[in-house]
Short mmCIF file of C-alpha atoms in Angstrom, two decimals:
data_model
loop_
_atom_site.label_atom_id
_atom_site.label_comp_id
_atom_site.label_asym_id
_atom_site.label_seq_id
_atom_site.Cartn_x
_atom_site.Cartn_y
_atom_site.Cartn_z
CA UNK A 183 100.36 140.41 93.31
CA UNK A 184 103.45 138.75 91.88
CA UNK A 185 105.38 136.36 94.12
CA UNK A 186 108.69 137.96 93.09
CA UNK A 187 107.74 140.98 95.19
CA UNK A 188 107.52 138.99 98.42
CA UNK A 189 110.14 139.49 101.10
CA UNK A 190 112.74 136.73 101.11
CA UNK A 191 112.40 134.34 104.03
CA UNK A 192 115.92 133.23 104.87
CA UNK A 193 116.32 129.89 106.70
CA UNK A 194 119.69 131.10 107.94
CA UNK A 195 117.92 133.60 110.23
CA UNK A 196 116.19 130.99 112.40
CA UNK A 197 117.30 129.04 115.45
CA UNK A 198 115.99 125.82 113.90
CA UNK A 199 118.07 126.33 110.78
CA UNK A 200 121.21 127.01 112.80
CA UNK A 201 120.63 123.75 114.67
CA UNK A 202 120.11 121.91 111.41
CA UNK A 203 123.58 122.92 110.26
CA UNK A 204 125.07 120.26 112.53
CA UNK A 205 123.12 117.55 110.71
CA UNK A 206 124.71 115.83 107.71
CA UNK A 207 121.50 116.26 105.71
CA UNK A 208 121.33 120.01 106.16
CA UNK A 209 123.37 120.55 103.01
CA UNK A 210 120.65 118.74 101.04
CA UNK A 211 118.01 121.02 102.55
CA UNK A 212 120.02 124.19 101.91
CA UNK A 213 120.87 123.26 98.32
CA UNK A 214 117.27 122.31 97.48
CA UNK A 215 115.79 125.40 99.13
CA UNK A 216 118.22 127.68 97.26
CA UNK A 217 117.31 126.01 93.97
CA UNK A 218 113.58 126.45 94.58
CA UNK A 219 113.93 130.11 95.51
CA UNK A 220 115.65 130.67 92.18
CA UNK A 221 113.67 128.30 89.95
CA UNK A 222 110.24 129.66 90.92
CA UNK A 223 111.15 132.66 88.75
CA UNK A 224 112.27 130.63 85.74
CA UNK A 225 110.43 130.64 82.44
CA UNK A 226 108.56 127.59 81.19
CA UNK A 227 111.43 126.90 78.80
CA UNK A 228 114.01 127.04 81.60
CA UNK A 229 111.93 124.67 83.73
CA UNK A 230 111.52 122.26 80.81
CA UNK A 231 115.29 122.27 80.22
CA UNK A 232 115.99 121.58 83.91
CA UNK A 233 113.41 118.79 84.03
CA UNK A 234 114.73 117.12 80.86
CA UNK A 235 118.27 117.10 82.26
CA UNK A 236 117.10 115.76 85.62
CA UNK A 237 115.14 113.03 83.88
CA UNK A 238 118.15 112.08 81.77
CA UNK A 239 120.31 111.75 84.91
CA UNK A 240 117.65 109.63 86.61
CA UNK A 241 117.20 107.26 83.65
CA UNK A 242 120.97 106.82 83.16
CA UNK A 243 121.31 106.07 86.88
CA UNK A 244 118.39 103.61 86.90
CA UNK A 245 119.74 101.76 83.87
CA UNK A 246 123.28 101.49 85.27
CA UNK A 247 122.66 101.06 89.00
CA UNK A 248 119.21 99.43 89.26
CA UNK A 249 119.80 96.69 86.68
CA UNK A 250 117.61 93.89 88.05
CA UNK A 251 114.51 95.95 87.36
CA UNK A 252 115.03 98.97 85.13
CA UNK A 253 117.65 97.56 82.76
CA UNK A 254 115.34 94.60 82.23
CA UNK A 255 112.42 96.96 81.57
CA UNK A 256 114.45 98.84 78.96
CA UNK A 257 115.81 95.71 77.31
CA UNK A 258 112.40 94.04 77.07
CA UNK A 259 111.25 97.03 75.02
CA UNK A 260 114.39 97.40 72.96
CA UNK A 261 115.15 100.77 74.54
CA UNK A 262 118.10 102.58 76.07
CA UNK A 263 117.89 105.70 78.26
CA UNK A 264 118.83 107.95 75.31
CA UNK A 265 115.52 107.03 73.67
CA UNK A 266 113.69 108.96 76.40
CA UNK A 267 114.54 112.55 75.46
CA UNK A 268 111.58 114.41 76.97
CA UNK A 269 108.91 113.72 79.59
CA UNK A 270 106.49 112.89 76.77
CA UNK A 271 108.72 109.95 75.82
CA UNK A 272 108.11 108.35 79.21
CA UNK A 273 105.02 106.77 77.66
CA UNK A 274 107.44 104.29 76.05
CA UNK A 275 108.01 102.79 79.51
CA UNK A 276 105.48 100.75 81.51
CA UNK A 277 103.58 102.08 84.49
CA UNK A 278 104.88 100.99 87.91
CA UNK A 279 102.00 99.84 90.10
CA UNK A 280 101.88 99.27 93.83
CA UNK A 281 101.78 95.54 93.15
CA UNK A 282 104.93 95.87 91.03
CA UNK A 283 106.59 97.74 93.88
CA UNK A 284 105.59 95.05 96.36
CA UNK A 285 106.88 92.24 94.16
CA UNK A 286 110.14 93.89 93.02
CA UNK A 287 111.30 96.06 95.91
CA UNK A 288 114.70 94.32 96.38
CA UNK A 289 115.39 94.81 92.67
CA UNK A 290 114.53 98.52 92.87
CA UNK A 291 117.33 99.34 95.31
CA UNK A 292 120.26 101.17 93.73
CA UNK A 293 123.48 99.18 93.85
CA UNK A 294 125.80 102.20 94.15
CA UNK A 295 124.66 103.22 97.64
CA UNK A 296 125.96 101.62 100.87
CA UNK A 297 123.19 99.28 102.02
CA UNK A 298 123.90 99.77 105.73
CA UNK A 299 123.66 103.55 105.84
CA UNK A 300 121.82 104.97 102.82
CA UNK A 301 118.42 103.29 102.93
CA UNK A 302 115.47 104.21 105.14
CA UNK A 303 112.60 101.74 104.77
CA UNK A 304 109.19 103.44 104.64
CA UNK A 305 105.72 101.92 104.39
CA UNK A 306 102.36 103.35 103.51
CA UNK A 307 98.88 101.96 103.04
CA UNK A 308 97.22 105.26 102.35
CA UNK A 309 93.57 105.17 101.39
CA UNK A 310 94.14 102.52 98.72
CA UNK A 311 94.17 99.56 101.09
CA UNK A 312 97.31 98.23 99.36
CA UNK A 313 100.22 98.39 101.84
CA UNK A 314 103.51 99.06 100.13
CA UNK A 315 107.11 99.56 101.20
CA UNK A 316 109.87 101.56 99.52
CA UNK A 317 113.07 103.39 100.41
CA UNK A 318 114.11 106.98 101.11
CA UNK A 319 117.70 108.07 101.07
CA UNK A 320 118.31 108.17 104.80
CA UNK A 321 118.20 111.73 106.09
CA UNK A 322 118.54 113.26 102.64
CA UNK A 323 115.05 112.51 101.27
CA UNK A 324 113.34 114.04 104.30
CA UNK A 325 115.64 117.09 104.22
CA UNK A 326 114.80 117.72 100.56
CA UNK A 327 111.10 117.22 101.28
CA UNK A 328 111.24 119.80 104.06
CA UNK A 329 112.84 122.27 101.62
CA UNK A 330 109.91 121.83 99.23
CA UNK A 331 107.38 122.12 102.04
CA UNK A 332 109.05 125.23 103.45
CA UNK A 333 108.98 126.76 99.95
CA UNK A 334 105.23 126.13 99.77
CA UNK A 335 104.53 127.51 103.24
CA UNK A 336 106.57 130.61 102.42
CA UNK A 337 103.60 131.57 100.24
CA UNK A 338 101.47 132.15 103.34
CA UNK A 339 104.28 133.70 105.37
CA UNK A 340 105.47 130.69 107.42
CA UNK A 341 108.75 131.14 109.30
CA UNK A 342 110.75 128.63 111.31
CA UNK A 343 110.23 130.71 114.43
CA UNK A 344 106.43 130.64 114.17
CA UNK A 345 104.30 128.73 116.63
CA UNK A 346 102.35 125.95 114.97
CA UNK A 347 99.68 123.52 116.23
CA UNK A 348 99.88 120.10 114.56
CA UNK A 349 96.68 118.04 114.33
CA UNK A 350 97.70 115.03 112.28
CA UNK A 351 98.00 111.29 112.66
CA UNK A 352 100.83 109.37 114.27
CA UNK A 353 100.65 111.31 117.53
CA UNK A 354 98.82 109.34 120.22
CA UNK A 355 99.67 111.53 123.17
CA UNK A 356 98.38 111.31 126.71
CA UNK A 357 95.37 109.41 127.99
CA UNK A 358 91.97 109.90 129.57
CA UNK A 359 93.62 109.39 132.94
CA UNK A 360 95.76 112.54 132.85
CA UNK A 361 93.59 114.55 130.44
CA UNK A 362 96.61 115.89 128.53
CA UNK A 363 96.63 115.03 124.84
CA UNK A 364 99.44 117.20 123.54
CA UNK A 365 103.11 117.98 123.89
CA UNK A 366 105.53 120.63 122.68
CA UNK A 367 108.43 120.00 120.32
CA UNK A 368 110.96 121.95 118.23
CA UNK A 369 111.99 124.05 121.17
CA UNK A 370 108.40 124.70 122.19
CA UNK A 371 107.37 126.18 118.83
CA UNK A 372 105.22 123.22 117.69
CA UNK A 373 102.35 121.83 119.75
CA UNK A 374 101.61 118.25 118.73
CA UNK A 375 98.01 117.32 119.55
CA UNK A 376 96.58 113.81 119.46
CA UNK A 377 93.76 113.52 116.92
CA UNK A 378 92.73 110.19 118.45
CA UNK A 379 91.31 111.78 121.61
CA UNK A 380 89.16 114.52 120.08
CA UNK A 381 85.63 114.04 121.44
CA UNK A 382 82.72 116.23 122.49
CA UNK A 383 84.03 115.99 126.05
CA UNK A 384 87.68 116.85 125.30
CA UNK A 385 87.32 119.42 122.52
CA UNK A 386 86.82 122.36 124.94
CA UNK A 387 90.21 121.54 126.46
CA UNK A 388 91.80 121.32 122.99
CA UNK A 389 90.42 124.72 122.01
CA UNK A 390 91.48 126.30 125.30
CA UNK A 391 95.01 124.91 124.94
CA UNK A 392 95.29 126.09 121.33
CA UNK A 393 94.10 129.57 122.29
CA UNK A 394 96.63 129.80 125.14
CA UNK A 395 99.44 128.51 122.88
CA UNK A 396 98.76 131.41 120.45
CA UNK A 397 99.79 129.63 117.25
CA UNK A 398 100.33 131.49 113.98
CA UNK A 399 99.55 128.35 111.96
CA UNK A 400 97.53 125.17 112.37
CA UNK A 401 98.79 122.18 110.38
CA UNK A 402 96.12 119.48 110.13
CA UNK A 403 94.44 116.71 108.26
CA UNK A 404 91.34 118.34 106.72
CA UNK A 405 89.08 115.76 108.38
CA UNK A 406 90.55 116.51 111.83
CA UNK A 407 90.39 120.27 111.31
CA UNK A 408 86.75 119.80 110.29
CA UNK A 409 85.90 118.13 113.63
CA UNK A 410 87.41 121.06 115.48
CA UNK A 411 85.74 123.65 113.23
CA UNK A 412 82.27 122.12 113.44
CA UNK A 413 82.45 122.09 117.23
CA UNK A 414 83.55 125.72 117.30
CA UNK A 415 80.78 126.84 114.95
CA UNK A 416 78.05 124.88 116.73
CA UNK A 417 79.06 126.31 120.11
CA UNK A 418 79.56 129.88 118.90
CA UNK A 419 83.29 129.90 119.67
CA UNK A 420 85.18 132.86 118.22
CA UNK A 421 88.18 132.37 115.89
CA UNK A 422 91.63 132.12 117.42
CA UNK A 423 93.00 135.59 116.61
CA UNK A 424 96.67 134.66 116.23
CA UNK A 425 96.09 132.05 113.49
CA UNK A 426 97.14 133.35 110.07
CA UNK A 427 96.52 130.17 108.03
CA UNK A 428 95.37 126.57 108.31
CA UNK A 429 97.77 124.24 106.46
CA UNK A 430 95.94 121.19 105.11
CA UNK A 431 97.61 118.12 103.61
CA UNK A 432 97.70 114.30 103.41
CA UNK A 433 93.99 114.14 102.61
CA UNK A 434 91.73 115.62 100.01
CA UNK A 435 90.29 119.00 101.03
CA UNK A 436 86.71 118.85 99.77
CA UNK A 437 85.55 122.03 98.08
CA UNK A 438 83.49 123.89 98.75
CA UNK A 439 82.14 122.63 102.04
CA UNK A 440 85.30 121.82 103.98
CA UNK A 441 87.26 124.83 102.73
CA UNK A 442 84.32 127.17 103.37
CA UNK A 443 83.77 125.77 106.87
CA UNK A 444 87.43 126.11 107.88
CA UNK A 445 87.70 129.60 106.39
CA UNK A 446 84.54 130.73 108.18
CA UNK A 447 85.40 129.29 111.60
CA UNK A 448 89.11 130.14 111.74
CA UNK A 449 88.73 133.43 109.89
CA UNK A 450 91.89 132.99 107.84
CA UNK A 451 93.40 131.51 104.69
CA UNK A 452 93.14 127.75 104.22
CA UNK A 453 96.22 126.52 102.34
CA UNK A 454 96.24 123.05 100.82
CA UNK A 455 98.81 120.90 99.07
CA UNK A 456 98.81 117.52 97.34
CA UNK A 457 101.50 114.88 97.60
CA UNK A 458 102.17 111.30 98.64
CA UNK A 459 104.45 109.34 100.94
CA UNK A 460 106.23 107.84 97.94
CA UNK A 461 107.42 111.37 97.12
CA UNK A 462 106.56 111.15 93.43
CA UNK A 463 104.41 114.29 93.19
CA UNK A 464 104.07 117.52 95.12
CA UNK A 465 101.83 120.47 94.29
CA UNK A 466 100.49 123.34 96.36
CA UNK A 467 98.42 126.48 96.25
CA UNK A 468 99.94 129.92 95.81
CA UNK A 469 99.31 133.42 97.14
CA UNK A 470 96.57 134.09 94.61
CA UNK A 471 94.97 130.76 93.73
CA UNK A 472 93.56 127.61 95.32
CA UNK A 473 94.74 125.52 92.36
CA UNK A 474 97.67 123.17 92.83
CA UNK A 475 101.01 124.30 91.35
CA UNK A 476 103.09 121.21 90.47
CA UNK A 477 106.77 121.41 91.40
CA UNK A 478 108.56 120.44 88.14
CA UNK A 479 111.81 120.24 90.14
CA UNK A 480 110.25 117.49 92.28
CA UNK A 481 108.85 115.15 89.66
CA UNK A 482 107.12 114.66 86.33
CA UNK A 483 103.34 114.35 86.40
CA UNK A 484 101.29 112.65 83.69
CA UNK A 485 97.51 112.37 83.53
CA UNK A 486 96.54 108.96 82.16
CA UNK A 487 93.17 108.08 80.65
CA UNK A 488 91.17 104.89 80.85
CA UNK A 489 93.04 103.54 77.80
CA UNK A 490 96.36 103.80 79.65
CA UNK A 491 97.55 106.62 77.40
CA UNK A 492 98.26 110.25 78.30
CA UNK A 493 95.14 112.39 78.41
CA UNK A 494 94.79 114.84 75.54
CA UNK A 495 93.34 118.32 75.91
CA UNK A 496 93.96 121.38 78.02
CA UNK A 497 92.27 122.76 81.09
CA UNK A 498 89.49 120.54 82.41
CA UNK A 499 90.98 117.27 81.17
CA UNK A 500 90.74 114.55 83.83
CA UNK A 501 92.95 111.53 84.34
CA UNK A 502 94.79 109.36 86.82
CA UNK A 503 98.06 110.76 88.14
CA UNK A 504 101.18 108.83 87.10
CA UNK A 505 104.34 110.44 88.46
CA UNK A 506 108.13 110.12 88.30
CA UNK A 507 110.26 111.32 91.21
CA UNK A 508 113.40 113.19 90.10
CA UNK A 509 115.26 113.29 93.43
CA UNK A 510 115.23 109.81 95.00
CA UNK A 511 118.06 107.83 93.43
CA UNK A 512 118.27 105.07 96.07
CA UNK A 513 114.88 103.67 95.01
CA UNK A 514 113.78 105.27 91.72
CA UNK A 515 110.04 105.27 91.09
CA UNK A 516 109.52 105.88 87.37
CA UNK A 517 105.95 106.28 86.06
CA UNK A 518 104.47 105.33 89.42
CA UNK A 519 100.71 104.85 89.48
CA UNK A 520 99.41 106.94 92.36
CA UNK A 521 95.73 105.90 92.04
CA UNK A 522 94.85 109.60 92.39
CA UNK A 523 92.54 111.34 89.94
CA UNK A 524 93.18 114.97 89.01
CA UNK A 525 91.90 117.67 86.67
CA UNK A 526 94.31 119.71 84.58
CA UNK A 527 94.21 123.45 85.26
CA UNK A 528 94.82 126.50 83.15
CA UNK A 529 98.35 127.84 83.32
CA UNK A 530 100.29 129.97 83.85
CA UNK A 531 98.94 131.39 87.10
CA UNK A 532 98.76 135.11 87.79
CA UNK A 533 101.26 134.59 90.62
CA UNK A 534 103.98 134.57 87.97
CA UNK A 535 105.24 131.01 88.40
CA UNK A 536 105.43 129.01 85.18
CA UNK A 537 104.51 125.77 86.95
CA UNK A 538 101.92 123.38 85.47
CA UNK A 539 98.58 123.55 87.29
CA UNK A 540 96.10 121.02 88.61
CA UNK A 541 92.68 122.60 89.00
CA UNK A 542 91.80 120.05 91.63
CA UNK A 543 92.52 116.55 92.84
CA UNK A 544 89.10 115.07 92.23
CA UNK A 545 87.95 113.04 95.20
CA UNK A 546 91.53 112.46 96.28
CA UNK A 547 91.92 108.86 95.19
CA UNK A 548 90.01 106.28 93.24
CA UNK A 549 88.84 104.98 96.61
CA UNK A 550 87.03 108.28 97.16
CA UNK A 551 84.42 107.70 94.47
CA UNK A 552 81.01 106.10 94.92
CA UNK A 553 79.96 103.89 92.02
CA UNK A 554 76.40 103.98 90.70
CA UNK A 555 74.37 101.10 89.23
CA UNK A 556 75.64 101.88 85.73
CA UNK A 557 79.25 102.25 86.93
CA UNK A 558 79.26 106.02 86.90
CA UNK A 559 81.84 107.34 89.39
CA UNK A 560 80.57 110.08 91.72
CA UNK A 561 83.30 111.95 93.57
CA UNK A 562 82.96 112.63 97.28
CA UNK A 563 83.63 116.23 96.28
CA UNK A 564 80.26 116.20 94.51
CA UNK A 565 78.54 114.69 97.56
CA UNK A 566 78.56 118.10 99.23
CA UNK A 567 77.64 117.68 102.90
CA UNK A 568 77.80 121.37 103.81
CA UNK A 569 74.02 121.75 104.12
CA UNK A 570 71.53 122.40 106.88
CA UNK A 571 70.06 118.92 106.39
CA UNK A 572 73.11 117.62 108.31
CA UNK A 573 72.76 120.00 111.23
CA UNK A 574 71.68 117.14 113.50
CA UNK A 575 74.47 114.79 112.33
CA UNK A 576 77.60 114.63 114.48
CA UNK A 577 79.59 112.43 112.07
CA UNK A 578 78.95 110.38 108.95
CA UNK A 579 80.73 107.82 106.80
CA UNK A 580 79.86 106.06 103.54
CA UNK A 581 80.80 102.43 102.98
CA UNK A 582 80.47 100.72 99.60
CA UNK A 583 80.92 97.04 98.85
CA UNK A 584 78.63 96.68 95.82
CA UNK A 585 78.11 99.02 92.89
CA UNK A 586 74.85 100.93 93.09
CA UNK A 587 74.58 100.40 96.85
CA UNK A 588 76.07 102.27 99.80
CA UNK A 589 75.86 102.20 103.57
CA UNK A 590 75.72 105.58 105.33
CA UNK A 591 76.77 105.43 108.97
CA UNK A 592 75.49 108.33 111.06
CA UNK A 593 76.32 109.45 114.58
CA UNK A 594 73.22 111.36 115.67
CA UNK A 595 73.06 114.53 117.67
CA UNK A 596 70.39 114.74 120.41
CA UNK A 597 67.94 116.58 118.14
CA UNK A 598 68.07 114.05 115.31
CA UNK A 599 64.71 112.63 114.16
CA UNK A 600 63.00 110.70 111.36
CA UNK A 601 62.56 113.89 109.35
CA UNK A 602 66.35 114.31 109.22
CA UNK A 603 66.70 110.86 107.69
CA UNK A 604 64.07 111.60 105.07
CA UNK A 605 65.71 114.89 104.10
CA UNK A 606 69.17 113.28 103.89
CA UNK A 607 67.88 110.47 101.67
CA UNK A 608 66.08 112.89 99.37
CA UNK A 609 69.23 114.99 98.99
CA UNK A 610 71.43 111.96 98.30
CA UNK A 611 68.85 110.71 95.80
CA UNK A 612 69.25 114.00 93.94
CA UNK A 613 73.06 113.94 94.08
CA UNK A 614 73.33 110.32 92.89
CA UNK A 615 70.58 110.85 90.28
CA UNK A 616 68.86 107.71 91.53
CA UNK A 617 71.93 105.57 90.83
CA UNK A 618 72.71 104.44 94.38
CA UNK A 619 70.49 102.70 96.96
CA UNK A 620 71.55 104.10 100.33
CA UNK A 621 71.12 102.35 103.68
CA UNK A 622 71.32 104.53 106.78
CA UNK A 623 72.74 102.92 109.89
CA UNK A 624 73.02 104.71 113.21
CA UNK A 625 76.20 104.11 115.22
CA UNK A 626 77.64 105.47 118.45
CA UNK A 627 80.99 106.41 116.94
CA UNK A 628 83.01 106.22 113.75
CA UNK A 629 86.59 105.10 114.39
CA UNK A 630 89.52 106.87 112.78
CA UNK A 631 92.30 105.13 110.89
CA UNK A 632 95.47 104.12 112.67
CA UNK A 633 97.01 107.41 111.47
CA UNK A 634 94.21 109.39 113.06
CA UNK A 635 92.44 110.25 109.82
CA UNK A 636 88.69 110.36 109.50
CA UNK A 637 87.49 108.63 106.32
CA UNK A 638 84.34 109.94 104.68
CA UNK A 639 84.21 106.85 102.46
CA UNK A 640 85.38 103.27 102.85
CA UNK A 641 85.46 101.99 99.28
CA UNK A 642 85.93 98.24 98.87
CA UNK A 643 85.23 97.93 95.15
CA UNK A 644 88.34 97.25 93.02
CA UNK A 645 88.11 100.54 91.14
CA UNK A 646 91.76 100.43 90.11
CA UNK A 647 91.09 97.17 88.23
CA UNK A 648 88.20 98.52 86.19
CA UNK A 649 89.33 99.63 82.77
CA UNK A 650 87.07 102.64 82.52
CA UNK A 651 85.72 105.33 84.72
CA UNK A 652 83.32 108.20 84.19
CA UNK A 653 83.59 110.79 86.91
CA UNK A 654 80.84 113.07 88.11
CA UNK A 655 82.42 116.42 88.92
CA UNK A 656 79.27 118.15 90.14
CA UNK A 657 76.12 116.97 91.85
CA UNK A 658 73.13 116.29 89.61
CA UNK A 659 69.98 118.29 90.21
CA UNK A 660 67.38 115.97 88.77
CA UNK A 661 65.34 114.09 91.41
CA UNK A 662 64.62 110.40 91.06
CA UNK A 663 62.21 108.05 92.77
CA UNK A 664 64.73 105.31 93.46
CA UNK A 665 64.19 103.40 96.72
CA UNK A 666 66.26 104.04 99.87
CA UNK A 667 66.68 102.16 103.14
CA UNK A 668 67.43 103.00 106.72
CA UNK A 669 68.13 100.93 109.80
CA UNK A 670 69.95 100.78 113.13
CA UNK A 671 73.24 99.11 113.76
CA UNK A 672 72.65 95.41 114.33
CA UNK A 673 69.01 95.54 113.18
CA UNK A 674 67.43 94.67 109.84
CA UNK A 675 67.24 97.60 107.43
CA UNK A 676 63.73 98.94 106.90
CA UNK A 677 62.82 99.83 103.30
CA UNK A 678 61.66 103.41 102.91
CA UNK A 679 60.33 105.29 99.93
CA UNK A 680 60.99 108.97 99.49
CA UNK A 681 58.72 111.09 101.63
CA UNK A 682 57.14 108.31 103.68
CA UNK A 683 58.10 105.33 105.77
CA UNK A 684 56.68 101.87 105.70
CA UNK A 685 56.23 99.65 108.69
#
């Protein structure tokens, strides 16, 4: 199927869109959405021409109106904006790190915008552990972002009038006292549900409320959707018949186990996208593929190798994502280091769009790799937990502070026994190829982040400071006799060798 044959979804037809017309930022939404509806049919050459012009405007603006930082950067290298003619020429400029952003934020504010009304201060810590602040153009940046998101969701038939359940962070609603952990918004069309209160005791109420709400879409963090899906599968709960798609973002969606689980339990399409709060990159799936289609109208994406240079090669090439936003002029982020690792896909897609493709975002971020004894990086994607050996595990979380060693926290189900531990350790031994000594620690619960996310790995090694990385894309199959450990929370760990325990 070609996307050009899809029925146009007009924002003008919805109540929400009519309400948005009274907002000053609606014109930014409408203009961006109209552009995207047209540009998704452009040729690769047309997209390249548009992107080159947008980049030229951005660089001229940064040089003239953000002089404390960008003019200095150009002058230190003997450059002027005209020297950067194509996205490939961006390699002449330095990479902007989170630390650079922290240290130079006042100098990154554009001088030609009114300081009292144009700047919205935004912060994010993400999964990197490095908190950072930056600026959106007040109202306008979010309106443009919504136009891009609406364009993506159009691919699975989303309309403004559709009912949607939202299971994401930031919504701490209700309390154990009243037993209500949700509220309606957007004229009753969105049901915001607190991810912080999802427990074995409350999940039946969540599921009952979702079923009665009759949503057409569920928008969720993958980790939160996984909690809901595992409960439904383990208790034989039928899919919610009205749900057409599960919309997953803000975290890595681990293939195949998470995607397969959500597809099986909800009985519908699982649609994923990749982006960041800094708004430097946005890419989403299409009607025909689960690969990420990069919006060239949104930003320029480079894949950088361990030598700091652009990665050579076609499909399958892996590198760290460095991105340049083309729409935020109040606080330009040029060659921003995202600390995400991605794999280049094969383009163009059969959907007909001439967008560049990412085959996958490997492990989400550098913090989602476990490091072996010889500094081999193993993605959490490769640590596939969709296996019957975890049937008696309610929740799990890896924690790494030293290369070649990892702590595995486990919340046990009632049927969990020593044999489960032995099977888990054997399987991890195979996946890590003997390169990681794992300690199992049993805990009563695994807390979520302040945004309500559930982290599968807490990585405390400074991976972003290591000059080289070798990523494992798939689990190894060769077994190894490396030693493993297990223990209880607060008790000494007991050494265990594969297949037998020692007292």
